[in-house]
């Protein structure tokens, strides 16, 4: 039998209290007494301040972004963690608001962001959700825990700041935003040189810029700072610059060298409004080593690459295994692993580690899962990871990164004018004229495509290209009239427009500002790829009677020799296959022209929204075209979609045409024009090539994967395809081997 004459202790485990509530009636009565007598006493204890009156919170561990991580509490002069026992989303809301975010998105347990060190300050925390700080919530009391650091709690906050929220002055300067930390060149002679690789570290505080005392400064600290500035490595430890009058706001920094940003390092701040000197030292200086892309103008060869990103230094992570590229699954993906990728590519540390195929889904194999780097590895392959099975991951879980890159000031020499928003307008360049004076001028619109627009949008930092325009008479709001660049031909991956091939002397067929180039930029873009294995699986030869090919002849789907055939007698030999075209980008693929400009074809009774949607070519082994075909956009529509994705486009009844993100359009092998007319082709070894969106009418996030190629053997009666692959899916060595394919003697494919 229970007695009510007992002593209340705040060390009573809250789980015992909850167990009593779940017990019988008498247990619930006792629990309610505890709630009324014991809880108020404990509540006053849990809100007791630390000895120095300061309780702080931060996110630490191995996060993907600045708004998530392991929760750490500063109490009694020491940082510690919070145990995940009884942790709820309400607790996470309170913590995120205390950190300045509007709300929590989720919380994590079992040390998802890595185990902490030191004290476990709070355990069995129970918040209602409306508290203004976690210290106001019920818990077992400060330092009273039976947990280990394998139970450290973490949170993911919504990346949106509370209106009027101000971080502590120290941490505001050390936020992950790189604009709050920069290098001031040591010499005025280097002030205009880009990128700035050496200088005094300056940190932005409330009243201005301050410096870091270099007493005890190490190369590990320099490595972290250089990484934030976009550089993969550091040269030497900085020395005190001469005659520098400064304010030292940070007196001690201790980094391991693997942190993604300086705010993750341990450090000691000077007291408020203090400008104390630096004993036996001066301001910290770093000397960084830029990556080859920013010195030689070309990226280093590597076993990792980034695809689908709008800007330099961002994209879906792909790794090379053997001779084929594949993706990385996002399980446990964090800033440490992302930073290894960034440094391997010649960039700095990672700014963000993105999950959920944020930069679009890949198509090939998935090679790595649960990658867990320390941060000092030379290659992602050196990091502990698991191999992949088909059940482990799907491409909707592809990992991506955004890397820190050096500031180059490229956007200062280009601008858009006349547009309705900052994302569109006529392109104007700041170049030197014949007299040597730098002035603004126009770009000739002749031959201008979405590839050139991609480079302009990248140079301006405005994301992907939506359209490249050859006429801009409707954006005539500038007094600039002189053409300063013509004949521009870009690959699409250049960092500036002047890096592209162009005329040495301006030569523009259509004079006048109304014929100058323009662009429309966008945050997202489509990305079409062909299902290469399906082509290989469905290929065959058909001898089709001429009397069934009148419509195809009308749409120019036959070889030229068909015009001299004895219609309607005889036949044409057709190489047929299916085309399944996926949109793996982040925006729907839509025809450039509106439906009012689509062309009606009476014979097939459908609208063509694009004159040329796909090229089909049969090439000799030396690259000479021996037969070709083309596919107008008979009907761009969603044939099928991934689970959970709805179809948006259907051609019936003059419906809208396009391909939705994560959907595909299937052109079956048995429909008209889905072929190459090989009637005149002799038996032999060839290369089959299919190119989607060949004229770049519609902008895409990646145009290197628009082509698919296969080795082809034709013996006069049958045909075999093998090694069908997207244009960018093989290593350089494997692609060269493919191009020098000696031919096949039989149909046995090893």
CSV table of C-alpha atoms in Angstrom, one decimal, residues 156-497:
chain,number,residue,atom,x,y,z
A,156,UNK,CA,16.9,20.5,-38.1
A,157,UNK,CA,15.6,24.0,-38.0
A,158,UNK,CA,13.7,25.8,-40.8
A,159,UNK,CA,16.2,28.0,-42.7
A,160,UNK,CA,14.3,31.2,-41.9
A,161,UNK,CA,15.2,33.7,-39.3
A,162,UNK,CA,12.9,35.2,-36.7
A,163,UNK,CA,12.1,38.8,-37.5
A,164,UNK,CA,14.5,41.1,-35.6
A,165,UNK,CA,16.6,38.2,-34.2
A,166,UNK,CA,20.2,39.1,-33.6
A,167,UNK,CA,22.8,36.5,-32.9
A,168,UNK,CA,25.5,37.2,-30.2
A,169,UNK,CA,28.0,39.6,-31.5
A,170,UNK,CA,30.8,37.1,-31.5
A,171,UNK,CA,29.0,34.4,-33.4
A,172,UNK,CA,27.4,36.9,-35.9
A,173,UNK,CA,30.9,37.6,-37.1
A,174,UNK,CA,31.7,34.0,-37.3
A,175,UNK,CA,28.6,32.8,-39.1
A,176,UNK,CA,29.0,30.4,-41.9
A,177,UNK,CA,28.2,33.3,-44.3
A,178,UNK,CA,31.5,33.9,-46.0
A,179,UNK,CA,30.8,37.6,-46.5
A,180,UNK,CA,31.5,38.0,-42.8
A,181,UNK,CA,35.1,36.9,-43.1
A,182,UNK,CA,37.5,38.1,-45.7
A,183,UNK,CA,41.2,38.6,-46.5
A,184,UNK,CA,42.7,42.0,-46.7
A,185,UNK,CA,45.8,42.0,-49.0
A,186,UNK,CA,49.0,42.8,-47.2
A,187,UNK,CA,50.2,45.0,-50.0
A,188,UNK,CA,48.3,47.7,-51.8
A,189,UNK,CA,49.8,46.4,-55.1
A,190,UNK,CA,47.8,43.2,-54.7
A,191,UNK,CA,44.5,45.0,-53.8
A,192,UNK,CA,42.9,44.6,-57.3
A,193,UNK,CA,44.2,41.1,-58.1
A,194,UNK,CA,41.7,38.3,-58.2
A,195,UNK,CA,41.5,36.0,-56.4
A,196,UNK,CA,43.0,37.3,-53.1
A,197,UNK,CA,45.1,34.4,-51.9
A,198,UNK,CA,47.0,36.0,-49.1
A,199,UNK,CA,46.1,38.6,-46.4
A,200,UNK,CA,45.1,39.5,-42.9
A,201,UNK,CA,42.0,37.7,-41.7
A,202,UNK,CA,39.2,40.2,-41.0
A,203,UNK,CA,36.0,39.2,-39.2
A,204,UNK,CA,32.9,41.4,-39.3
A,205,UNK,CA,31.5,42.4,-35.9
A,206,UNK,CA,28.7,44.8,-34.9
A,207,UNK,CA,30.9,47.9,-34.8
A,208,UNK,CA,33.1,47.0,-37.8
A,209,UNK,CA,35.9,44.6,-38.8
A,210,UNK,CA,38.2,43.0,-36.2
A,211,UNK,CA,41.2,40.7,-36.3
A,212,UNK,CA,42.3,37.5,-34.8
A,213,UNK,CA,45.4,37.3,-32.6
A,214,UNK,CA,48.0,35.0,-34.1
A,215,UNK,CA,49.4,33.8,-30.9
A,216,UNK,CA,49.2,30.0,-31.1
A,217,UNK,CA,48.0,30.2,-34.7
A,218,UNK,CA,48.5,26.9,-36.6
A,219,UNK,CA,48.4,25.7,-40.1
A,220,UNK,CA,45.3,23.8,-39.2
A,221,UNK,CA,43.6,27.1,-38.5
A,222,UNK,CA,44.9,28.4,-41.8
A,223,UNK,CA,43.5,25.4,-43.6
A,224,UNK,CA,40.0,26.1,-42.3
A,225,UNK,CA,40.1,29.8,-43.2
A,226,UNK,CA,41.5,29.1,-46.7
A,227,UNK,CA,38.7,26.5,-47.2
A,228,UNK,CA,36.1,29.2,-46.3
A,229,UNK,CA,37.7,31.5,-48.9
A,230,UNK,CA,37.3,28.8,-51.6
A,231,UNK,CA,40.9,27.4,-51.6
A,232,UNK,CA,41.8,23.7,-51.2
A,233,UNK,CA,44.9,24.2,-49.2
A,234,UNK,CA,47.2,26.7,-47.4
A,235,UNK,CA,50.9,27.6,-47.9
A,236,UNK,CA,52.4,28.7,-44.6
A,237,UNK,CA,51.4,30.0,-41.2
A,238,UNK,CA,50.7,33.7,-41.3
A,239,UNK,CA,53.2,36.2,-39.7
A,240,UNK,CA,52.5,39.6,-38.1
A,241,UNK,CA,52.1,42.3,-40.8
A,242,UNK,CA,54.0,45.5,-40.2
A,243,UNK,CA,52.5,48.6,-38.6
A,244,UNK,CA,49.0,47.3,-38.4
A,245,UNK,CA,46.8,49.2,-35.9
A,246,UNK,CA,44.0,46.9,-35.1
A,247,UNK,CA,41.3,45.6,-32.7
A,248,UNK,CA,41.7,42.0,-31.6
A,249,UNK,CA,38.3,40.4,-31.0
A,250,UNK,CA,39.4,36.8,-31.1
A,251,UNK,CA,42.3,35.9,-28.9
A,252,UNK,CA,42.6,32.1,-29.4
A,253,UNK,CA,41.6,29.7,-32.1
A,254,UNK,CA,42.0,26.0,-32.1
A,255,UNK,CA,40.9,24.1,-35.2
A,256,UNK,CA,41.5,20.5,-36.1
A,257,UNK,CA,41.8,21.4,-39.7
A,258,UNK,CA,38.7,19.5,-40.8
A,259,UNK,CA,36.0,22.0,-39.9
A,260,UNK,CA,34.0,23.4,-42.8
A,261,UNK,CA,34.0,26.9,-41.3
A,262,UNK,CA,35.7,28.9,-38.6
A,263,UNK,CA,32.7,29.0,-36.3
A,264,UNK,CA,33.0,25.3,-35.7
A,265,UNK,CA,36.5,25.7,-34.1
A,266,UNK,CA,37.1,26.3,-30.4
A,267,UNK,CA,38.0,29.9,-29.7
A,268,UNK,CA,38.2,32.6,-27.1
A,269,UNK,CA,36.7,36.0,-27.6
A,270,UNK,CA,37.7,39.2,-26.0
A,271,UNK,CA,35.3,40.8,-23.6
A,272,UNK,CA,32.6,43.1,-24.9
A,273,UNK,CA,33.9,46.5,-26.1
A,274,UNK,CA,37.5,45.3,-25.5
A,275,UNK,CA,40.3,46.1,-27.9
A,276,UNK,CA,43.0,44.3,-25.9
A,277,UNK,CA,46.4,43.8,-27.6
A,278,UNK,CA,47.8,40.5,-28.8
A,279,UNK,CA,50.6,39.4,-26.5
A,280,UNK,CA,53.8,38.6,-28.3
A,281,UNK,CA,52.0,38.5,-31.7
A,282,UNK,CA,49.9,40.3,-34.3
A,283,UNK,CA,47.0,39.8,-36.6
A,284,UNK,CA,46.6,36.3,-38.1
A,285,UNK,CA,47.6,36.1,-41.7
A,286,UNK,CA,47.0,33.2,-44.2
A,287,UNK,CA,48.5,32.4,-47.5
A,288,UNK,CA,46.2,30.1,-49.6
A,289,UNK,CA,46.8,27.9,-52.7
A,290,UNK,CA,44.1,28.4,-55.4
A,291,UNK,CA,42.8,25.4,-57.4
A,292,UNK,CA,43.8,25.0,-61.0
A,293,UNK,CA,40.5,26.3,-62.3
A,294,UNK,CA,41.3,29.7,-60.9
A,295,UNK,CA,45.0,29.8,-62.0
A,296,UNK,CA,45.2,27.7,-65.3
A,297,UNK,CA,41.6,28.1,-66.3
A,298,UNK,CA,40.9,24.4,-66.3
A,299,UNK,CA,39.8,21.9,-63.7
A,300,UNK,CA,42.0,19.1,-62.5
A,301,UNK,CA,41.3,15.5,-63.5
A,302,UNK,CA,39.7,13.6,-60.7
A,303,UNK,CA,37.7,10.6,-59.8
A,304,UNK,CA,34.9,12.9,-58.7
A,305,UNK,CA,32.8,15.5,-60.5
A,306,UNK,CA,29.8,17.7,-60.0
A,307,UNK,CA,26.8,17.6,-62.4
A,308,UNK,CA,23.6,19.6,-62.8
A,309,UNK,CA,24.6,22.7,-60.8
A,310,UNK,CA,23.9,26.2,-62.0
A,311,UNK,CA,27.1,27.7,-60.6
A,312,UNK,CA,30.8,26.7,-60.5
A,313,UNK,CA,31.5,24.5,-57.5
A,314,UNK,CA,28.0,23.0,-57.1
A,315,UNK,CA,26.2,20.0,-58.3
A,316,UNK,CA,25.3,16.3,-57.9
A,317,UNK,CA,28.3,14.3,-56.7
A,318,UNK,CA,29.4,11.6,-59.2
A,319,UNK,CA,32.4,9.3,-58.7
A,320,UNK,CA,34.3,7.2,-61.2
A,321,UNK,CA,34.6,3.5,-60.7
A,322,UNK,CA,36.4,1.5,-63.3
A,323,UNK,CA,35.4,3.2,-66.6
A,324,UNK,CA,31.9,4.4,-65.6
A,325,UNK,CA,30.6,7.3,-63.6
A,326,UNK,CA,28.0,6.8,-60.8
A,327,UNK,CA,26.3,8.7,-58.0
A,328,UNK,CA,26.6,8.8,-54.2
A,329,UNK,CA,23.7,8.0,-51.8
A,330,UNK,CA,22.8,10.7,-49.3
A,331,UNK,CA,22.7,8.5,-46.1
A,332,UNK,CA,24.9,10.2,-43.5
A,333,UNK,CA,26.0,12.8,-46.1
A,334,UNK,CA,27.4,15.8,-44.2
A,335,UNK,CA,29.7,18.8,-44.5
A,336,UNK,CA,32.9,16.8,-43.7
A,337,UNK,CA,32.3,14.4,-46.6
A,338,UNK,CA,31.2,17.2,-48.9
A,339,UNK,CA,34.3,19.2,-48.1
A,340,UNK,CA,36.5,16.3,-49.2
A,341,UNK,CA,34.7,16.4,-52.5
A,342,UNK,CA,35.2,20.1,-52.8
A,343,UNK,CA,38.9,20.1,-52.0
A,344,UNK,CA,39.5,17.2,-54.3
A,345,UNK,CA,38.0,19.3,-57.2
A,346,UNK,CA,40.2,22.3,-56.3
A,347,UNK,CA,37.6,24.3,-54.4
A,348,UNK,CA,37.4,25.2,-50.7
A,349,UNK,CA,35.3,23.6,-48.0
A,350,UNK,CA,31.6,22.8,-48.5
A,351,UNK,CA,29.1,25.5,-47.9
A,352,UNK,CA,26.2,23.0,-48.0
A,353,UNK,CA,25.8,19.3,-48.1
A,354,UNK,CA,22.5,18.6,-50.0
A,355,UNK,CA,20.4,15.5,-49.9
A,356,UNK,CA,17.3,14.2,-51.8
A,357,UNK,CA,18.7,14.8,-55.3
A,358,UNK,CA,18.5,18.6,-54.8
A,359,UNK,CA,20.7,19.0,-58.0
A,360,UNK,CA,18.7,16.5,-60.0
A,361,UNK,CA,18.7,12.7,-60.2
A,362,UNK,CA,21.5,10.7,-61.9
A,363,UNK,CA,20.9,7.8,-64.3
A,364,UNK,CA,23.7,5.3,-64.0
A,365,UNK,CA,24.9,3.1,-61.1
A,366,UNK,CA,25.0,4.3,-57.4
A,367,UNK,CA,28.4,3.4,-56.1
A,368,UNK,CA,28.6,4.7,-52.5
A,369,UNK,CA,26.4,4.9,-49.4
A,370,UNK,CA,26.9,6.0,-45.8
A,371,UNK,CA,30.1,7.9,-46.6
A,372,UNK,CA,31.7,9.1,-43.4
A,373,UNK,CA,34.8,11.2,-44.0
A,374,UNK,CA,37.0,12.8,-41.3
A,375,UNK,CA,37.7,15.7,-43.6
A,376,UNK,CA,41.4,15.3,-44.2
A,377,UNK,CA,41.1,12.5,-46.9
A,378,UNK,CA,42.6,13.3,-50.3
A,379,UNK,CA,39.7,11.5,-52.2
A,380,UNK,CA,36.1,10.6,-51.4
A,381,UNK,CA,37.1,7.0,-52.2
A,382,UNK,CA,39.5,7.1,-49.2
A,383,UNK,CA,36.5,7.7,-46.8
A,384,UNK,CA,34.8,4.8,-45.0
A,385,UNK,CA,31.7,3.9,-46.9
A,386,UNK,CA,29.4,1.0,-47.8
A,387,UNK,CA,28.8,-0.4,-51.3
A,388,UNK,CA,25.4,-0.3,-52.8
A,389,UNK,CA,22.7,-2.9,-53.5
A,390,UNK,CA,19.6,-2.1,-55.5
A,391,UNK,CA,17.5,-2.1,-52.3
A,392,UNK,CA,19.7,0.4,-50.4
A,393,UNK,CA,19.2,3.6,-52.4
A,394,UNK,CA,17.4,5.1,-55.3
A,395,UNK,CA,18.5,8.1,-57.4
A,396,UNK,CA,16.0,10.3,-55.6
A,397,UNK,CA,18.6,10.0,-52.7
A,398,UNK,CA,21.6,11.3,-54.8
A,399,UNK,CA,23.9,13.5,-52.7
A,400,UNK,CA,25.0,17.0,-53.9
A,401,UNK,CA,27.3,19.8,-52.7
A,402,UNK,CA,27.7,23.6,-52.8
A,403,UNK,CA,31.4,24.4,-52.4
A,404,UNK,CA,33.1,27.6,-51.3
A,405,UNK,CA,34.9,29.1,-54.3
A,406,UNK,CA,37.2,32.1,-54.5
A,407,UNK,CA,35.6,35.5,-55.3
A,408,UNK,CA,36.6,36.5,-58.8
A,409,UNK,CA,34.5,39.5,-59.4
A,410,UNK,CA,33.3,38.2,-62.8
A,411,UNK,CA,29.8,39.7,-62.4
A,412,UNK,CA,31.3,43.2,-62.5
A,413,UNK,CA,32.1,43.0,-66.2
A,414,UNK,CA,28.6,41.9,-67.4
A,415,UNK,CA,25.0,43.2,-66.9
A,416,UNK,CA,21.5,42.8,-68.1
A,417,UNK,CA,19.4,45.8,-69.1
A,418,UNK,CA,15.8,46.5,-70.0
A,419,UNK,CA,14.3,43.4,-68.5
A,420,UNK,CA,11.2,43.3,-66.3
A,421,UNK,CA,13.2,41.6,-63.5
A,422,UNK,CA,16.9,41.2,-62.7
A,423,UNK,CA,16.7,37.7,-64.2
A,424,UNK,CA,16.3,38.9,-67.8
A,425,UNK,CA,17.5,41.5,-70.2
A,426,UNK,CA,19.8,42.5,-73.0
A,427,UNK,CA,23.4,41.3,-72.4
A,428,UNK,CA,26.0,44.1,-72.1
A,429,UNK,CA,29.8,43.5,-71.5
A,430,UNK,CA,32.4,45.9,-70.1
A,431,UNK,CA,35.3,45.5,-72.5
A,432,UNK,CA,38.2,47.6,-73.7
A,433,UNK,CA,37.5,49.5,-76.9
A,434,UNK,CA,40.0,50.2,-79.7
A,435,UNK,CA,41.2,53.3,-77.8
A,436,UNK,CA,42.0,51.2,-74.7
A,437,UNK,CA,39.1,52.7,-72.7
A,438,UNK,CA,36.8,50.2,-70.9
A,439,UNK,CA,33.2,50.7,-71.8
A,440,UNK,CA,29.9,48.9,-72.1
A,441,UNK,CA,28.9,47.2,-75.3
A,442,UNK,CA,26.5,44.7,-76.8
A,443,UNK,CA,26.8,41.0,-78.0
A,444,UNK,CA,25.8,40.1,-81.5
A,445,UNK,CA,22.7,37.8,-81.5
A,446,UNK,CA,23.8,35.8,-84.5
A,447,UNK,CA,23.9,32.1,-83.6
A,448,UNK,CA,23.1,32.8,-79.9
A,449,UNK,CA,21.7,29.8,-78.1
A,450,UNK,CA,20.8,28.6,-74.7
A,451,UNK,CA,24.4,27.4,-74.3
A,452,UNK,CA,25.7,30.9,-74.4
A,453,UNK,CA,22.9,32.0,-72.1
A,454,UNK,CA,24.0,29.4,-69.6
A,455,UNK,CA,27.4,31.0,-69.3
A,456,UNK,CA,25.9,34.5,-68.9
A,457,UNK,CA,23.6,33.4,-66.1
A,458,UNK,CA,26.4,31.6,-64.4
A,459,UNK,CA,28.7,34.7,-64.7
A,460,UNK,CA,26.0,36.8,-63.1
A,461,UNK,CA,25.3,34.3,-60.4
A,462,UNK,CA,21.6,34.1,-61.5
A,463,UNK,CA,21.3,30.4,-61.7
A,464,UNK,CA,20.4,28.4,-64.9
A,465,UNK,CA,19.4,29.8,-68.3
A,466,UNK,CA,15.8,29.7,-69.2
A,467,UNK,CA,16.2,31.2,-72.7
A,468,UNK,CA,18.8,32.6,-75.1
A,469,UNK,CA,17.3,35.3,-77.3
A,470,UNK,CA,18.7,36.6,-80.6
A,471,UNK,CA,16.5,39.7,-80.8
A,472,UNK,CA,16.0,42.2,-77.9
A,473,UNK,CA,14.1,45.1,-79.5
A,474,UNK,CA,11.5,44.9,-76.6
A,475,UNK,CA,14.3,45.6,-74.0
A,476,UNK,CA,15.5,48.8,-75.6
A,477,UNK,CA,16.1,50.9,-72.5
A,478,UNK,CA,19.8,51.5,-72.7
A,479,UNK,CA,21.8,54.0,-74.7
A,480,UNK,CA,24.5,51.3,-75.4
A,481,UNK,CA,24.6,50.6,-79.2
A,482,UNK,CA,28.0,49.4,-80.1
A,483,UNK,CA,28.6,45.6,-80.7
A,484,UNK,CA,31.8,44.5,-78.9
A,485,UNK,CA,31.5,40.7,-79.2
A,486,UNK,CA,30.3,38.4,-82.0
A,487,UNK,CA,30.5,34.8,-83.2
A,488,UNK,CA,30.2,33.6,-79.6
A,489,UNK,CA,30.2,29.7,-79.3
A,490,UNK,CA,30.2,28.3,-75.8
A,491,UNK,CA,30.5,24.7,-74.6
A,492,UNK,CA,28.3,25.7,-71.7
A,493,UNK,CA,30.7,25.1,-68.8
A,494,UNK,CA,32.8,28.3,-69.1
A,495,UNK,CA,32.9,30.7,-66.1
A,496,UNK,CA,32.7,33.9,-68.2
A,497,UNK,CA,31.4,34.8,-71.7
